[in-house]
């Protein structure tokens, strides 16, 4: 190691985005995605609540599929600011197949209402 190399020191880098190197790229995903409206915010909140509630019920193949679809929806809203109509339709289908779940979990009813079921 050469003794004339510059010293680099990083302090607190939490909530920061940076890149080092000649071909490095930095992409920040902090904060709200551009274009996220109030409806998307409400759906995101309801999706997160339902996912949390699903951990409190006995898991089945149906709840696993629903959780995966909810995770995809959460990811899409976080990245793009909205849930595509096809994603909303998929949630409607899964929730309509889970009528017993809708009656037990208020959060499932909230998501169902926000996707038009």
mmCIF file of N, CA and C in Angstrom:
data_model
loop_
_atom_site.group_PDB
_atom_site.id
_atom_site.type_symbol
_atom_site.label_atom_id
_atom_site.label_comp_id
_atom_site.label_asym_id
_atom_site.label_seq_id
_atom_site.Cartn_x
_atom_site.Cartn_y
_atom_site.Cartn_z
ATOM 1 N N UNK A 1 0.841 -1.173 0.000
ATOM 2 C CA UNK A 1 0.000 0.000 0.000
ATOM 3 C C UNK A 1 0.887 1.237 0.000
ATOM 4 N N UNK A 2 0.623 2.130 -0.909
ATOM 5 C CA UNK A 2 1.426 3.356 -1.013
ATOM 6 C C UNK A 2 1.078 4.301 0.120
ATOM 7 N N UNK A 3 2.061 5.022 0.587
ATOM 8 C CA UNK A 3 1.844 5.936 1.708
ATOM 9 C C UNK A 3 1.280 7.274 1.271
ATOM 10 N N UNK A 4 1.290 7.563 -0.027
ATOM 11 C CA UNK A 4 0.798 8.865 -0.495
ATOM 12 C C UNK A 4 -0.662 8.816 -0.962
ATOM 13 N N UNK A 5 -1.384 7.736 -0.654
ATOM 14 C CA UNK A 5 -2.797 7.655 -1.024
ATOM 15 C C UNK A 5 -3.613 8.589 -0.137
ATOM 16 N N UNK A 6 -4.640 9.225 -0.702
ATOM 17 C CA UNK A 6 -5.469 10.125 0.109
ATOM 18 C C UNK A 6 -6.309 9.331 1.105
ATOM 19 N N UNK A 7 -6.622 9.946 2.208
ATOM 20 C CA UNK A 7 -7.485 9.342 3.215
ATOM 21 C C UNK A 7 -8.922 9.767 2.952
ATOM 22 N N UNK A 8 -9.823 8.838 3.092
ATOM 23 C CA UNK A 8 -11.244 9.123 2.915
ATOM 24 C C UNK A 8 -11.948 8.692 4.178
ATOM 25 N N UNK A 9 -12.834 9.541 4.655
ATOM 26 C CA UNK A 9 -13.567 9.233 5.874
ATOM 27 C C UNK A 9 -15.043 9.540 5.645
ATOM 28 N N UNK A 10 -15.902 8.597 6.040
ATOM 29 C CA UNK A 10 -17.341 8.805 5.950
ATOM 30 C C UNK A 10 -17.885 8.922 7.365
ATOM 31 N N UNK A 11 -18.677 9.945 7.591
ATOM 32 C CA UNK A 11 -19.362 10.088 8.873
ATOM 33 C C UNK A 11 -20.656 9.292 8.827
ATOM 34 N N UNK A 12 -21.680 9.810 9.426
ATOM 35 C CA UNK A 12 -22.992 9.168 9.428
ATOM 36 C C UNK A 12 -23.579 9.250 8.024
ATOM 37 N N UNK A 13 -23.849 8.109 7.416
ATOM 38 C CA UNK A 13 -24.382 8.088 6.062
ATOM 39 C C UNK A 13 -25.814 7.565 6.005
ATOM 40 N N UNK A 14 -26.489 7.488 7.146
ATOM 41 C CA UNK A 14 -27.869 7.011 7.131
ATOM 42 C C UNK A 14 -28.730 7.993 6.335
ATOM 43 N N UNK A 15 -29.662 7.458 5.581
ATOM 44 C CA UNK A 15 -30.561 8.226 4.711
ATOM 45 C C UNK A 15 -29.791 9.016 3.654
ATOM 46 N N UNK A 16 -28.655 8.499 3.217
ATOM 47 C CA UNK A 16 -27.837 9.157 2.208
ATOM 48 C C UNK A 16 -27.707 8.258 0.987
ATOM 49 N N UNK A 17 -27.422 8.880 -0.132
ATOM 50 C CA UNK A 17 -27.176 8.138 -1.352
ATOM 51 C C UNK A 17 -25.882 8.655 -1.958
ATOM 52 N N UNK A 18 -24.932 7.759 -2.200
ATOM 53 C CA UNK A 18 -23.675 8.173 -2.794
ATOM 54 C C UNK A 18 -23.069 6.993 -3.529
ATOM 55 N N UNK A 19 -22.157 7.300 -4.420
ATOM 56 C CA UNK A 19 -21.466 6.262 -5.186
ATOM 57 C C UNK A 19 -19.989 6.628 -5.237
ATOM 58 N N UNK A 20 -19.148 5.597 -5.279
ATOM 59 C CA UNK A 20 -17.707 5.807 -5.305
ATOM 60 C C UNK A 20 -17.137 5.020 -6.475
ATOM 61 N N UNK A 21 -16.251 5.637 -7.223
ATOM 62 C CA UNK A 21 -15.602 4.944 -8.331
ATOM 63 C C UNK A 21 -15.922 5.590 -9.657
ATOM 64 N N UNK A 22 -15.131 5.261 -10.655
ATOM 65 C CA UNK A 22 -15.258 5.940 -11.945
ATOM 66 C C UNK A 22 -16.550 5.584 -12.694
ATOM 67 N N UNK A 23 -17.128 4.418 -12.450
ATOM 68 C CA UNK A 23 -18.358 4.028 -13.143
ATOM 69 C C UNK A 23 -19.520 3.823 -12.170
ATOM 70 N N UNK A 24 -19.384 4.350 -10.988
ATOM 71 C CA UNK A 24 -20.410 4.153 -9.960
ATOM 72 C C UNK A 24 -21.648 4.992 -10.267
ATOM 73 N N UNK A 25 -22.803 4.474 -9.878
ATOM 74 C CA UNK A 25 -24.061 5.198 -10.010
ATOM 75 C C UNK A 25 -24.775 5.122 -8.678
ATOM 76 N N UNK A 26 -25.444 6.184 -8.321
ATOM 77 C CA UNK A 26 -26.215 6.209 -7.083
ATOM 78 C C UNK A 26 -27.667 6.490 -7.421
ATOM 79 N N UNK A 27 -28.566 5.709 -6.850
ATOM 80 C CA UNK A 27 -29.996 5.894 -7.045
ATOM 81 C C UNK A 27 -30.631 5.959 -5.667
ATOM 82 N N UNK A 28 -31.422 6.979 -5.449
ATOM 83 C CA UNK A 28 -32.065 7.150 -4.151
ATOM 84 C C UNK A 28 -33.527 6.728 -4.232
ATOM 85 N N UNK A 29 -33.970 5.949 -3.242
ATOM 86 C CA UNK A 29 -35.366 5.552 -3.146
ATOM 87 C C UNK A 29 -35.953 6.047 -1.832
ATOM 88 N N UNK A 30 -35.416 7.139 -1.327
ATOM 89 C CA UNK A 30 -35.890 7.696 -0.069
ATOM 90 C C UNK A 30 -37.123 8.547 -0.325
ATOM 91 N N UNK A 31 -37.999 8.601 0.641
ATOM 92 C CA UNK A 31 -39.157 9.473 0.547
ATOM 93 C C UNK A 31 -40.260 8.885 -0.307
ATOM 94 N N UNK A 32 -41.137 9.730 -0.764
ATOM 95 C CA UNK A 32 -42.326 9.333 -1.522
ATOM 96 C C UNK A 32 -41.986 9.282 -2.999
ATOM 97 N N UNK A 33 -42.456 8.256 -3.659
ATOM 98 C CA UNK A 33 -42.234 8.136 -5.101
ATOM 99 C C UNK A 33 -42.932 9.288 -5.817
ATOM 100 N N UNK A 34 -42.351 9.783 -6.890
ATOM 101 C CA UNK A 34 -42.979 10.866 -7.617
ATOM 102 C C UNK A 34 -44.348 10.433 -8.143
ATOM 103 N N UNK A 35 -45.286 11.315 -8.061
ATOM 104 C CA UNK A 35 -46.604 11.031 -8.619
ATOM 105 C C UNK A 35 -47.530 10.249 -7.708
ATOM 106 N N UNK A 36 -47.133 9.950 -6.481
ATOM 107 C CA UNK A 36 -48.002 9.199 -5.580
ATOM 108 C C UNK A 36 -49.095 10.124 -5.079
ATOM 109 N N UNK A 37 -50.339 9.765 -5.345
ATOM 110 C CA UNK A 37 -51.448 10.593 -4.910
ATOM 111 C C UNK A 37 -52.065 10.044 -3.627
ATOM 112 N N UNK A 38 -53.088 10.711 -3.144
ATOM 113 C CA UNK A 38 -53.720 10.322 -1.886
ATOM 114 C C UNK A 38 -54.303 8.920 -1.965
ATOM 115 N N UNK A 39 -54.897 8.554 -3.094
ATOM 116 C CA UNK A 39 -55.479 7.210 -3.249
ATOM 117 C C UNK A 39 -54.398 6.140 -3.151
ATOM 118 N N UNK A 40 -53.251 6.397 -3.770
ATOM 119 C CA UNK A 40 -52.140 5.436 -3.695
ATOM 120 C C UNK A 40 -51.613 5.338 -2.270
ATOM 121 N N UNK A 41 -51.538 6.466 -1.571
ATOM 122 C CA UNK A 41 -51.093 6.464 -0.177
ATOM 123 C C UNK A 41 -52.043 5.629 0.687
ATOM 124 N N UNK A 42 -53.343 5.797 0.480
ATOM 125 C CA UNK A 42 -54.331 5.036 1.250
ATOM 126 C C UNK A 42 -54.223 3.548 0.958
ATOM 127 N N UNK A 43 -54.069 3.204 -0.321
ATOM 128 C CA UNK A 43 -53.938 1.797 -0.686
ATOM 129 C C UNK A 43 -52.671 1.208 -0.087
ATOM 130 N N UNK A 44 -51.563 1.936 -0.155
ATOM 131 C CA UNK A 44 -50.302 1.458 0.410
ATOM 132 C C UNK A 44 -50.444 1.200 1.908
ATOM 133 N N UNK A 45 -51.067 2.118 2.607
ATOM 134 C CA UNK A 45 -51.273 1.951 4.049
ATOM 135 C C UNK A 45 -52.139 0.720 4.331
ATOM 136 N N UNK A 46 -53.220 0.559 3.578
ATOM 137 C CA UNK A 46 -54.118 -0.581 3.777
ATOM 138 C C UNK A 46 -53.434 -1.896 3.436
ATOM 139 N N UNK A 47 -52.630 -1.916 2.390
ATOM 140 C CA UNK A 47 -51.895 -3.119 1.998
ATOM 141 C C UNK A 47 -50.932 -3.520 3.113
ATOM 142 N N UNK A 48 -50.227 -2.552 3.664
ATOM 143 C CA UNK A 48 -49.283 -2.846 4.749
ATOM 144 C C UNK A 48 -50.000 -3.371 5.986
ATOM 145 N N UNK A 49 -51.158 -2.798 6.303
ATOM 146 C CA UNK A 49 -51.928 -3.268 7.456
ATOM 147 C C UNK A 49 -52.415 -4.695 7.248
ATOM 148 N N UNK A 50 -52.893 -4.989 6.047
ATOM 149 C CA UNK A 50 -53.364 -6.346 5.764
ATOM 150 C C UNK A 50 -52.214 -7.337 5.825
ATOM 151 N N UNK A 51 -51.073 -6.976 5.291
ATOM 152 C CA UNK A 51 -49.918 -7.887 5.360
ATOM 153 C C UNK A 51 -49.549 -8.176 6.813
ATOM 154 N N UNK A 52 -49.588 -7.151 7.647
ATOM 155 C CA UNK A 52 -49.293 -7.355 9.073
ATOM 156 C C UNK A 52 -50.346 -8.266 9.704
ATOM 157 N N UNK A 53 -51.616 -8.065 9.360
ATOM 158 C CA UNK A 53 -52.691 -8.897 9.908
ATOM 159 C C UNK A 53 -52.594 -10.342 9.437
ATOM 160 N N UNK A 54 -52.125 -10.553 8.227
ATOM 161 C CA UNK A 54 -52.002 -11.922 7.710
ATOM 162 C C UNK A 54 -51.015 -12.747 8.534
ATOM 163 N N UNK A 55 -50.077 -12.091 9.172
ATOM 164 C CA UNK A 55 -49.126 -12.832 10.007
ATOM 165 C C UNK A 55 -49.790 -13.346 11.282
ATOM 166 N N UNK A 56 -50.986 -12.841 11.571
ATOM 167 C CA UNK A 56 -51.689 -13.210 12.805
ATOM 168 C C UNK A 56 -52.712 -14.329 12.601
ATOM 169 N N UNK A 57 -52.901 -14.769 11.366
ATOM 170 C CA UNK A 57 -53.856 -15.845 11.101
ATOM 171 C C UNK A 57 -53.105 -17.088 10.650
ATOM 172 N N UNK A 58 -53.792 -18.213 10.746
ATOM 173 C CA UNK A 58 -53.184 -19.470 10.298
ATOM 174 C C UNK A 58 -52.951 -19.388 8.788
ATOM 175 N N UNK A 59 -51.706 -19.601 8.398
ATOM 176 C CA UNK A 59 -51.345 -19.504 6.996
ATOM 177 C C UNK A 59 -51.871 -20.659 6.166
ATOM 178 N N UNK A 60 -52.323 -20.339 4.972
ATOM 179 C CA UNK A 60 -52.774 -21.328 4.007
ATOM 180 C C UNK A 60 -52.129 -20.996 2.663
ATOM 181 N N UNK A 61 -52.363 -21.850 1.686
ATOM 182 C CA UNK A 61 -51.867 -21.532 0.342
ATOM 183 C C UNK A 61 -52.487 -20.224 -0.143
ATOM 184 N N UNK A 62 -53.762 -20.018 0.185
ATOM 185 C CA UNK A 62 -54.458 -18.799 -0.236
ATOM 186 C C UNK A 62 -53.886 -17.548 0.402
ATOM 187 N N UNK A 63 -53.576 -17.623 1.710
ATOM 188 C CA UNK A 63 -53.014 -16.435 2.355
ATOM 189 C C UNK A 63 -51.594 -16.175 1.862
ATOM 190 N N UNK A 64 -50.867 -17.223 1.499
ATOM 191 C CA UNK A 64 -49.513 -17.041 0.958
ATOM 192 C C UNK A 64 -49.569 -16.337 -0.400
ATOM 193 N N UNK A 65 -50.517 -16.739 -1.241
ATOM 194 C CA UNK A 65 -50.680 -16.103 -2.557
ATOM 195 C C UNK A 65 -51.109 -14.649 -2.378
ATOM 196 N N UNK A 66 -52.049 -14.418 -1.451
ATOM 197 C CA UNK A 66 -52.504 -13.054 -1.182
ATOM 198 C C UNK A 66 -51.358 -12.203 -0.661
ATOM 199 N N UNK A 67 -50.563 -12.724 0.255
ATOM 200 C CA UNK A 67 -49.430 -11.964 0.795
ATOM 201 C C UNK A 67 -48.432 -11.615 -0.302
ATOM 202 N N UNK A 68 -48.171 -12.550 -1.198
ATOM 203 C CA UNK A 68 -47.236 -12.282 -2.302
ATOM 204 C C UNK A 68 -47.774 -11.162 -3.204
ATOM 205 N N UNK A 69 -49.066 -11.200 -3.488
ATOM 206 C CA UNK A 69 -49.672 -10.157 -4.320
ATOM 207 C C UNK A 69 -49.641 -8.809 -3.601
ATOM 208 N N UNK A 70 -49.860 -8.825 -2.298
ATOM 209 C CA UNK A 70 -49.790 -7.592 -1.519
ATOM 210 C C UNK A 70 -48.366 -7.047 -1.495
ATOM 211 N N UNK A 71 -47.377 -7.930 -1.365
ATOM 212 C CA UNK A 71 -45.974 -7.509 -1.375
ATOM 213 C C UNK A 71 -45.625 -6.869 -2.715
ATOM 214 N N UNK A 72 -46.099 -7.474 -3.808
ATOM 215 C CA UNK A 72 -45.854 -6.911 -5.137
ATOM 216 C C UNK A 72 -46.510 -5.540 -5.278
ATOM 217 N N UNK A 73 -47.708 -5.402 -4.729
ATOM 218 C CA UNK A 73 -48.421 -4.125 -4.787
ATOM 219 C C UNK A 73 -47.678 -3.063 -3.985
ATOM 220 N N UNK A 74 -47.243 -3.440 -2.792
ATOM 221 C CA UNK A 74 -46.484 -2.509 -1.954
ATOM 222 C C UNK A 74 -45.222 -2.050 -2.673
ATOM 223 N N UNK A 75 -44.518 -2.991 -3.273
ATOM 224 C CA UNK A 75 -43.289 -2.666 -3.996
ATOM 225 C C UNK A 75 -43.580 -1.729 -5.172
ATOM 226 N N UNK A 76 -44.634 -2.023 -5.918
ATOM 227 C CA UNK A 76 -44.950 -1.208 -7.088
ATOM 228 C C UNK A 76 -45.326 0.218 -6.690
ATOM 229 N N UNK A 77 -46.136 0.370 -5.659
ATOM 230 C CA UNK A 77 -46.513 1.711 -5.213
ATOM 231 C C UNK A 77 -45.289 2.460 -4.703
ATOM 232 N N UNK A 78 -44.432 1.777 -3.970
ATOM 233 C CA UNK A 78 -43.226 2.407 -3.428
ATOM 234 C C UNK A 78 -42.298 2.867 -4.554
ATOM 235 N N UNK A 79 -42.154 2.046 -5.588
ATOM 236 C CA UNK A 79 -41.252 2.378 -6.700
ATOM 237 C C UNK A 79 -41.830 3.400 -7.661
ATOM 238 N N UNK A 80 -43.115 3.229 -8.036
ATOM 239 C CA UNK A 80 -43.679 4.017 -9.133
ATOM 240 C C UNK A 80 -44.688 5.069 -8.694
ATOM 241 N N UNK A 81 -45.186 4.952 -7.466
ATOM 242 C CA UNK A 81 -46.173 5.911 -7.002
ATOM 243 C C UNK A 81 -47.607 5.485 -7.231
ATOM 244 N N UNK A 82 -47.806 4.317 -7.840
ATOM 245 C CA UNK A 82 -49.166 3.849 -8.096
ATOM 246 C C UNK A 82 -49.195 2.338 -8.274
ATOM 247 N N UNK A 83 -50.399 1.779 -8.179
ATOM 248 C CA UNK A 83 -50.595 0.357 -8.471
ATOM 249 C C UNK A 83 -51.330 0.274 -9.800
ATOM 250 N N UNK A 84 -50.774 -0.466 -10.725
ATOM 251 C CA UNK A 84 -51.371 -0.589 -12.057
ATOM 252 C C UNK A 84 -52.757 -1.222 -11.972
ATOM 253 N N UNK A 85 -53.623 -0.911 -12.925
ATOM 254 C CA UNK A 85 -54.963 -1.508 -12.924
ATOM 255 C C UNK A 85 -54.944 -3.040 -12.892
ATOM 256 N N UNK A 86 -53.983 -3.658 -13.564
ATOM 257 C CA UNK A 86 -53.919 -5.127 -13.554
ATOM 258 C C UNK A 86 -53.575 -5.647 -12.158
ATOM 259 N N UNK A 87 -52.754 -4.913 -11.428
ATOM 260 C CA UNK A 87 -52.409 -5.321 -10.063
ATOM 261 C C UNK A 87 -53.622 -5.174 -9.150
ATOM 262 N N UNK A 88 -54.366 -4.081 -9.318
ATOM 263 C CA UNK A 88 -55.588 -3.881 -8.530
ATOM 264 C C UNK A 88 -56.605 -4.986 -8.841
ATOM 265 N N UNK A 89 -56.710 -5.344 -10.103
ATOM 266 C CA UNK A 89 -57.636 -6.416 -10.504
ATOM 267 C C UNK A 89 -57.236 -7.739 -9.858
ATOM 268 N N UNK A 90 -55.952 -8.026 -9.819
ATOM 269 C CA UNK A 90 -55.471 -9.258 -9.180
ATOM 270 C C UNK A 90 -55.836 -9.277 -7.697
ATOM 271 N N UNK A 91 -55.676 -8.152 -7.029
ATOM 272 C CA UNK A 91 -56.060 -8.074 -5.619
ATOM 273 C C UNK A 91 -57.564 -8.280 -5.457
ATOM 274 N N UNK A 92 -58.355 -7.684 -6.345
ATOM 275 C CA UNK A 92 -59.813 -7.886 -6.287
ATOM 276 C C UNK A 92 -60.155 -9.357 -6.392
ATOM 277 N N UNK A 93 -59.521 -10.061 -7.340
ATOM 278 C CA UNK A 93 -59.779 -11.493 -7.526
ATOM 279 C C UNK A 93 -59.419 -12.281 -6.267
ATOM 280 N N UNK A 94 -58.239 -12.019 -5.738
ATOM 281 C CA UNK A 94 -57.797 -12.764 -4.559
ATOM 282 C C UNK A 94 -58.674 -12.481 -3.345
ATOM 283 N N UNK A 95 -59.072 -11.236 -3.180
ATOM 284 C CA UNK A 95 -59.909 -10.889 -2.039
ATOM 285 C C UNK A 95 -61.322 -11.424 -2.184
ATOM 286 N N UNK A 96 -61.836 -11.463 -3.406
ATOM 287 C CA UNK A 96 -63.178 -12.025 -3.581
ATOM 288 C C UNK A 96 -63.174 -13.528 -3.332
ATOM 289 N N UNK A 97 -62.037 -14.171 -3.570
ATOM 290 C CA UNK A 97 -61.895 -15.597 -3.264
ATOM 291 C C UNK A 97 -61.699 -15.841 -1.770
ATOM 292 N N UNK A 98 -61.468 -14.783 -1.013
ATOM 293 C CA UNK A 98 -61.171 -14.904 0.418
ATOM 294 C C UNK A 98 -62.257 -14.248 1.260
ATOM 295 N N UNK A 99 -63.510 -14.543 0.950
ATOM 296 C CA UNK A 99 -64.620 -13.906 1.666
ATOM 297 C C UNK A 99 -64.549 -14.136 3.166
ATOM 298 N N UNK A 100 -64.134 -15.314 3.610
ATOM 299 C CA UNK A 100 -64.028 -15.573 5.051
ATOM 300 C C UNK A 100 -62.994 -14.647 5.676
ATOM 301 N N UNK A 101 -61.910 -14.418 4.968
ATOM 302 C CA UNK A 101 -60.866 -13.529 5.466
ATOM 303 C C UNK A 101 -61.391 -12.099 5.571
ATOM 304 N N UNK A 102 -62.211 -11.684 4.602
ATOM 305 C CA UNK A 102 -62.773 -10.336 4.617
ATOM 306 C C UNK A 102 -63.632 -10.110 5.847
ATOM 307 N N UNK A 103 -64.340 -11.137 6.281
ATOM 308 C CA UNK A 103 -65.210 -10.971 7.439
ATOM 309 C C UNK A 103 -64.428 -10.981 8.750
ATOM 310 N N UNK A 104 -63.238 -11.554 8.764
ATOM 311 C CA UNK A 104 -62.445 -11.640 9.982
ATOM 312 C C UNK A 104 -61.518 -10.435 10.135
ATOM 313 N N UNK A 105 -60.890 -10.006 9.073
ATOM 314 C CA UNK A 105 -59.897 -8.939 9.140
ATOM 315 C C UNK A 105 -60.439 -7.641 8.553
ATOM 316 N N UNK A 106 -60.558 -6.632 9.373
ATOM 317 C CA UNK A 106 -61.013 -5.326 8.892
ATOM 318 C C UNK A 106 -60.061 -4.773 7.837
ATOM 319 N N UNK A 107 -58.776 -5.070 7.966
ATOM 320 C CA UNK A 107 -57.802 -4.562 6.998
ATOM 321 C C UNK A 107 -58.056 -5.143 5.609
ATOM 322 N N UNK A 108 -58.542 -6.374 5.537
ATOM 323 C CA UNK A 108 -58.862 -6.969 4.232
ATOM 324 C C UNK A 108 -60.025 -6.219 3.607
ATOM 325 N N UNK A 109 -60.990 -5.848 4.422
ATOM 326 C CA UNK A 109 -62.114 -5.053 3.918
ATOM 327 C C UNK A 109 -61.670 -3.696 3.413
ATOM 328 N N UNK A 110 -60.708 -3.088 4.095
ATOM 329 C CA UNK A 110 -60.192 -1.784 3.666
ATOM 330 C C UNK A 110 -59.523 -1.878 2.308
ATOM 331 N N UNK A 111 -58.675 -2.878 2.112
ATOM 332 C CA UNK A 111 -58.019 -3.067 0.816
ATOM 333 C C UNK A 111 -59.051 -3.367 -0.246
ATOM 334 N N UNK A 112 -60.014 -4.230 0.068
ATOM 335 C CA UNK A 112 -61.058 -4.580 -0.902
ATOM 336 C C UNK A 112 -61.807 -3.331 -1.349
ATOM 337 N N UNK A 113 -62.129 -2.460 -0.424
ATOM 338 C CA UNK A 113 -62.813 -1.229 -0.784
ATOM 339 C C UNK A 113 -61.981 -0.320 -1.642
ATOM 340 N N UNK A 114 -60.688 -0.243 -1.372
ATOM 341 C CA UNK A 114 -59.803 0.647 -2.134
ATOM 342 C C UNK A 114 -59.498 0.136 -3.529
ATOM 343 N N UNK A 115 -59.656 -1.163 -3.770
ATOM 344 C CA UNK A 115 -59.438 -1.691 -5.127
ATOM 345 C C UNK A 115 -60.756 -1.911 -5.858
ATOM 346 N N UNK A 116 -61.864 -1.470 -5.254
ATOM 347 C CA UNK A 116 -63.144 -1.498 -5.937
ATOM 348 C C UNK A 116 -63.913 -2.788 -5.830
ATOM 349 N N UNK A 117 -63.744 -3.542 -4.771
ATOM 350 C CA UNK A 117 -64.484 -4.802 -4.606
ATOM 351 C C UNK A 117 -65.742 -4.536 -3.821
#
